[in-house]
Amino acid sequence: MDGVLVTGTAAVSVAGECGRCLEPIEFPVEIDIQELYLYPGAEADDVEASRIVGELIDLEPLVRDEVVLELPFMPLCREDCAGLCQTCGANLNADPEHSHGDRIDPRWEDLAAWRDAQDN
Ligand SMILES: [Zn+2]
Ligand SMILES: [Zn+2]
């Protein structure tokens, strides 16, 4: 009586980047929406109530809010993404054999630097 109840399903495409390798990714998200849009003059206790503007209903804020709730905590380009090399940042998906040889234990690095300084 006071407005239009919108219900339905929205299928959207979300673009972002992989949480491990930072490559751009795009994936579909489907959400159910339901919201009452009040007529412009309708009284409402809730000042934030959605309203019809002119003769139009803008669904974007509603869809955006719902999509955000559906987003994964850490989106991945694929389930077994190898991520980036912790030493040089190379993408390990492109180069699975990537290595820096036998690296010294990082806890000894300062000591090794000190030893090299003594040698010189
Ligand atoms: Zn990735
Ligand atoms: Zn590396």
PDB file of C-alpha atoms and ligand atoms in Angstrom:
ATOM      1  CA  MET A   1       0.000   0.000   0.000  1.00  0.00           C
ATOM      2  CA  ASP A   2       2.845   2.382   0.825  1.00  0.00           C
ATOM      3  CA  GLY A   3       5.157   1.340  -1.947  1.00  0.00           C
ATOM      4  CA  VAL A   4       6.436  -1.380  -4.218  1.00  0.00           C
ATOM      5  CA  LEU A   5       7.911  -4.611  -2.929  1.00  0.00           C
ATOM      6  CA  VAL A   6      10.740  -5.726  -5.158  1.00  0.00           C
ATOM      7  CA  THR A   7      11.736  -9.378  -5.036  1.00  0.00           C
ATOM      8  CA  GLY A   8      13.915 -11.345  -7.374  1.00  0.00           C
ATOM      9  CA  THR A   9      17.267 -12.787  -8.181  1.00  0.00           C
ATOM     10  CA  ALA A  10      20.170 -10.805  -9.535  1.00  0.00           C
ATOM     11  CA  ALA A  11      23.075 -12.390 -11.373  1.00  0.00           C
ATOM     12  CA  VAL A  12      26.119 -10.179 -11.471  1.00  0.00           C
ATOM     13  CA  SER A  13      29.729 -10.471 -12.501  1.00  0.00           C
ATOM     14  CA  VAL A  14      32.281  -9.423  -9.894  1.00  0.00           C
ATOM     15  CA  ALA A  15      35.763  -8.254 -10.833  1.00  0.00           C
ATOM     16  CA  GLY A  16      38.687  -8.179  -8.422  1.00  0.00           C
ATOM     17  CA  GLU A  17      42.069  -9.712  -7.866  1.00  0.00           C
ATOM     18  CA  CYS A  18      43.256 -13.068  -6.591  1.00  0.00           C
ATOM     19  CA  GLY A  19      44.099 -12.919  -2.877  1.00  0.00           C
ATOM     20  CA  ARG A  20      47.306 -14.903  -3.437  1.00  0.00           C
ATOM     21  CA  CYS A  21      48.779 -14.021  -6.836  1.00  0.00           C
ATOM     22  CA  LEU A  22      47.039 -10.637  -7.356  1.00  0.00           C
ATOM     23  CA  GLU A  23      46.027 -11.557 -10.920  1.00  0.00           C
ATOM     24  CA  PRO A  24      42.746  -9.969 -12.026  1.00  0.00           C
ATOM     25  CA  ILE A  25      39.802 -12.334 -11.693  1.00  0.00           C
ATOM     26  CA  GLU A  26      36.144 -12.215 -12.551  1.00  0.00           C
ATOM     27  CA  PHE A  27      33.454 -14.487 -11.195  1.00  0.00           C
ATOM     28  CA  PRO A  28      29.656 -14.655 -11.128  1.00  0.00           C
ATOM     29  CA  VAL A  29      27.610 -14.021  -8.000  1.00  0.00           C
ATOM     30  CA  GLU A  30      23.894 -14.667  -7.705  1.00  0.00           C
ATOM     31  CA  ILE A  31      21.856 -13.017  -4.980  1.00  0.00           C
ATOM     32  CA  ASP A  32      18.252 -12.926  -3.856  1.00  0.00           C
ATOM     33  CA  ILE A  33      16.882  -9.474  -3.278  1.00  0.00           C
ATOM     34  CA  GLN A  34      13.813  -8.259  -1.463  1.00  0.00           C
ATOM     35  CA  GLU A  35      13.163  -4.653  -0.566  1.00  0.00           C
ATOM     36  CA  LEU A  36      10.200  -2.390  -0.080  1.00  0.00           C
ATOM     37  CA  TYR A  37      10.453   0.891  -1.983  1.00  0.00           C
ATOM     38  CA  LEU A  38       8.166   3.549  -0.561  1.00  0.00           C
ATOM     39  CA  TYR A  39       6.233   5.987  -2.710  1.00  0.00           C
ATOM     40  CA  PRO A  40       7.809   9.476  -2.633  1.00  0.00           C
ATOM     41  CA  GLY A  41       5.225  10.911  -0.222  1.00  0.00           C
ATOM     42  CA  ALA A  42       4.733   7.860   1.974  1.00  0.00           C
ATOM     43  CA  GLU A  43       5.359   8.258   5.701  1.00  0.00           C
ATOM     44  CA  ALA A  44       8.001   6.057   7.268  1.00  0.00           C
ATOM     45  CA  ASP A  45       9.537   5.765  10.732  1.00  0.00           C
ATOM     46  CA  ASP A  46      12.791   4.651   9.160  1.00  0.00           C
ATOM     47  CA  VAL A  47      14.539   7.665   7.638  1.00  0.00           C
ATOM     48  CA  GLU A  48      16.765   5.301   5.687  1.00  0.00           C
ATOM     49  CA  ALA A  49      13.850   3.517   4.036  1.00  0.00           C
ATOM     50  CA  SER A  50      14.321   2.984   0.308  1.00  0.00           C
ATOM     51  CA  ARG A  51      12.144   5.195  -1.827  1.00  0.00           C
ATOM     52  CA  ILE A  52      10.865   5.405  -5.345  1.00  0.00           C
ATOM     53  CA  VAL A  53      12.350   8.452  -7.062  1.00  0.00           C
ATOM     54  CA  GLY A  54       9.924   9.905  -9.571  1.00  0.00           C
ATOM     55  CA  GLU A  55       8.710   6.769 -11.284  1.00  0.00           C
ATOM     56  CA  LEU A  56      11.989   4.943 -11.005  1.00  0.00           C
ATOM     57  CA  ILE A  57      13.423   2.419  -8.566  1.00  0.00           C
ATOM     58  CA  ASP A  58      17.196   2.448  -8.327  1.00  0.00           C
ATOM     59  CA  LEU A  59      18.241  -1.103  -7.476  1.00  0.00           C
ATOM     60  CA  GLU A  60      21.958  -0.462  -7.546  1.00  0.00           C
ATOM     61  CA  PRO A  61      22.505   0.313  -3.816  1.00  0.00           C
ATOM     62  CA  LEU A  62      20.479  -2.751  -2.836  1.00  0.00           C
ATOM     63  CA  VAL A  63      22.290  -5.046  -5.254  1.00  0.00           C
ATOM     64  CA  ARG A  64      25.675  -3.678  -4.234  1.00  0.00           C
ATOM     65  CA  ASP A  65      25.005  -4.208  -0.516  1.00  0.00           C
ATOM     66  CA  GLU A  66      23.823  -7.776  -1.083  1.00  0.00           C
ATOM     67  CA  VAL A  67      26.722  -8.644  -3.382  1.00  0.00           C
ATOM     68  CA  VAL A  68      29.270  -7.411  -0.845  1.00  0.00           C
ATOM     69  CA  LEU A  69      27.816  -9.836   1.713  1.00  0.00           C
ATOM     70  CA  GLU A  70      28.292 -12.715  -0.730  1.00  0.00           C
ATOM     71  CA  LEU A  71      31.917 -11.962  -1.565  1.00  0.00           C
ATOM     72  CA  PRO A  72      34.439 -14.550  -0.425  1.00  0.00           C
ATOM     73  CA  PHE A  73      36.851 -13.473   2.306  1.00  0.00           C
ATOM     74  CA  MET A  74      39.765 -14.252   0.018  1.00  0.00           C
ATOM     75  CA  PRO A  75      38.873 -14.699  -3.651  1.00  0.00           C
ATOM     76  CA  LEU A  76      41.244 -16.985  -5.544  1.00  0.00           C
ATOM     77  CA  CYS A  77      41.904 -17.308  -9.280  1.00  0.00           C
ATOM     78  CA  ARG A  78      41.730 -21.060  -8.678  1.00  0.00           C
ATOM     79  CA  GLU A  79      41.458 -23.298  -5.645  1.00  0.00           C
ATOM     80  CA  ASP A  80      45.139 -24.334  -5.739  1.00  0.00           C
ATOM     81  CA  CYS A  81      46.657 -20.991  -6.722  1.00  0.00           C
ATOM     82  CA  ALA A  82      50.372 -21.161  -5.907  1.00  0.00           C
ATOM     83  CA  GLY A  83      50.602 -17.448  -5.111  1.00  0.00           C
ATOM     84  CA  LEU A  84      53.719 -15.321  -5.292  1.00  0.00           C
ATOM     85  CA  CYS A  85      57.322 -16.100  -4.403  1.00  0.00           C
ATOM     86  CA  GLN A  86      57.950 -14.676  -0.942  1.00  0.00           C
ATOM     87  CA  THR A  87      61.455 -13.662  -1.918  1.00  0.00           C
ATOM     88  CA  CYS A  88      61.022 -11.930  -5.261  1.00  0.00           C
ATOM     89  CA  GLY A  89      57.278 -11.713  -5.879  1.00  0.00           C
ATOM     90  CA  ALA A  90      57.289 -13.850  -9.037  1.00  0.00           C
ATOM     91  CA  ASN A  91      53.982 -15.514  -9.935  1.00  0.00           C
ATOM     92  CA  LEU A  92      54.475 -19.185  -9.051  1.00  0.00           C
ATOM     93  CA  ASN A  93      51.541 -20.294 -11.216  1.00  0.00           C
ATOM     94  CA  ALA A  94      53.479 -19.262 -14.305  1.00  0.00           C
ATOM     95  CA  ASP A  95      56.722 -20.820 -13.029  1.00  0.00           C
ATOM     96  CA  PRO A  96      56.111 -23.791 -10.674  1.00  0.00           C
ATOM     97  CA  GLU A  97      59.822 -24.712 -10.672  1.00  0.00           C
ATOM     98  CA  HIS A  98      60.780 -21.244  -9.489  1.00  0.00           C
ATOM     99  CA  SER A  99      63.450 -21.328  -6.808  1.00  0.00           C
ATOM    100  CA  HIS A 100      66.356 -19.344  -5.438  1.00  0.00           C
ATOM    101  CA  GLY A 101      68.526 -22.360  -4.778  1.00  0.00           C
ATOM    102  CA  ASP A 102      69.501 -23.285  -1.235  1.00  0.00           C
ATOM    103  CA  ARG A 103      68.757 -20.187   0.705  1.00  0.00           C
ATOM    104  CA  ILE A 104      70.293 -19.586   4.067  1.00  0.00           C
ATOM    105  CA  ASP A 105      67.857 -19.713   6.986  1.00  0.00           C
ATOM    106  CA  PRO A 106      66.638 -16.099   7.280  1.00  0.00           C
ATOM    107  CA  ARG A 107      67.433 -16.155  11.012  1.00  0.00           C
ATOM    108  CA  TRP A 108      71.140 -16.493  10.122  1.00  0.00           C
ATOM    109  CA  GLU A 109      71.146 -13.800   7.461  1.00  0.00           C
ATOM    110  CA  ASP A 110      72.542 -11.049   9.692  1.00  0.00           C
ATOM    111  CA  LEU A 111      75.275 -13.353  10.913  1.00  0.00           C
ATOM    112  CA  ALA A 112      76.217 -14.296   7.351  1.00  0.00           C
ATOM    113  CA  ALA A 113      76.405 -10.624   6.414  1.00  0.00           C
ATOM    114  CA  TRP A 114      78.631 -10.002   9.417  1.00  0.00           C
ATOM    115  CA  ARG A 115      80.897 -12.905   8.433  1.00  0.00           C
ATOM    116  CA  ASP A 116      81.162 -11.568   4.867  1.00  0.00           C
ATOM    117  CA  ALA A 117      82.069  -8.157   6.263  1.00  0.00           C
ATOM    118  CA  GLN A 118      84.856  -9.761   8.341  1.00  0.00           C
ATOM    119  CA  ASP A 119      86.184 -11.574   5.267  1.00  0.00           C
ATOM    120  CA  ASN A 120      86.560  -8.284   3.495  1.00  0.00           C
TER     121      ASN A 120
HETATM  122 ZN    ZN B   1      45.869 -16.630  -7.945  1.00  0.00          ZN
HETATM  123 ZN    ZN B   2      61.454 -15.770  -6.342  1.00  0.00          ZN
END
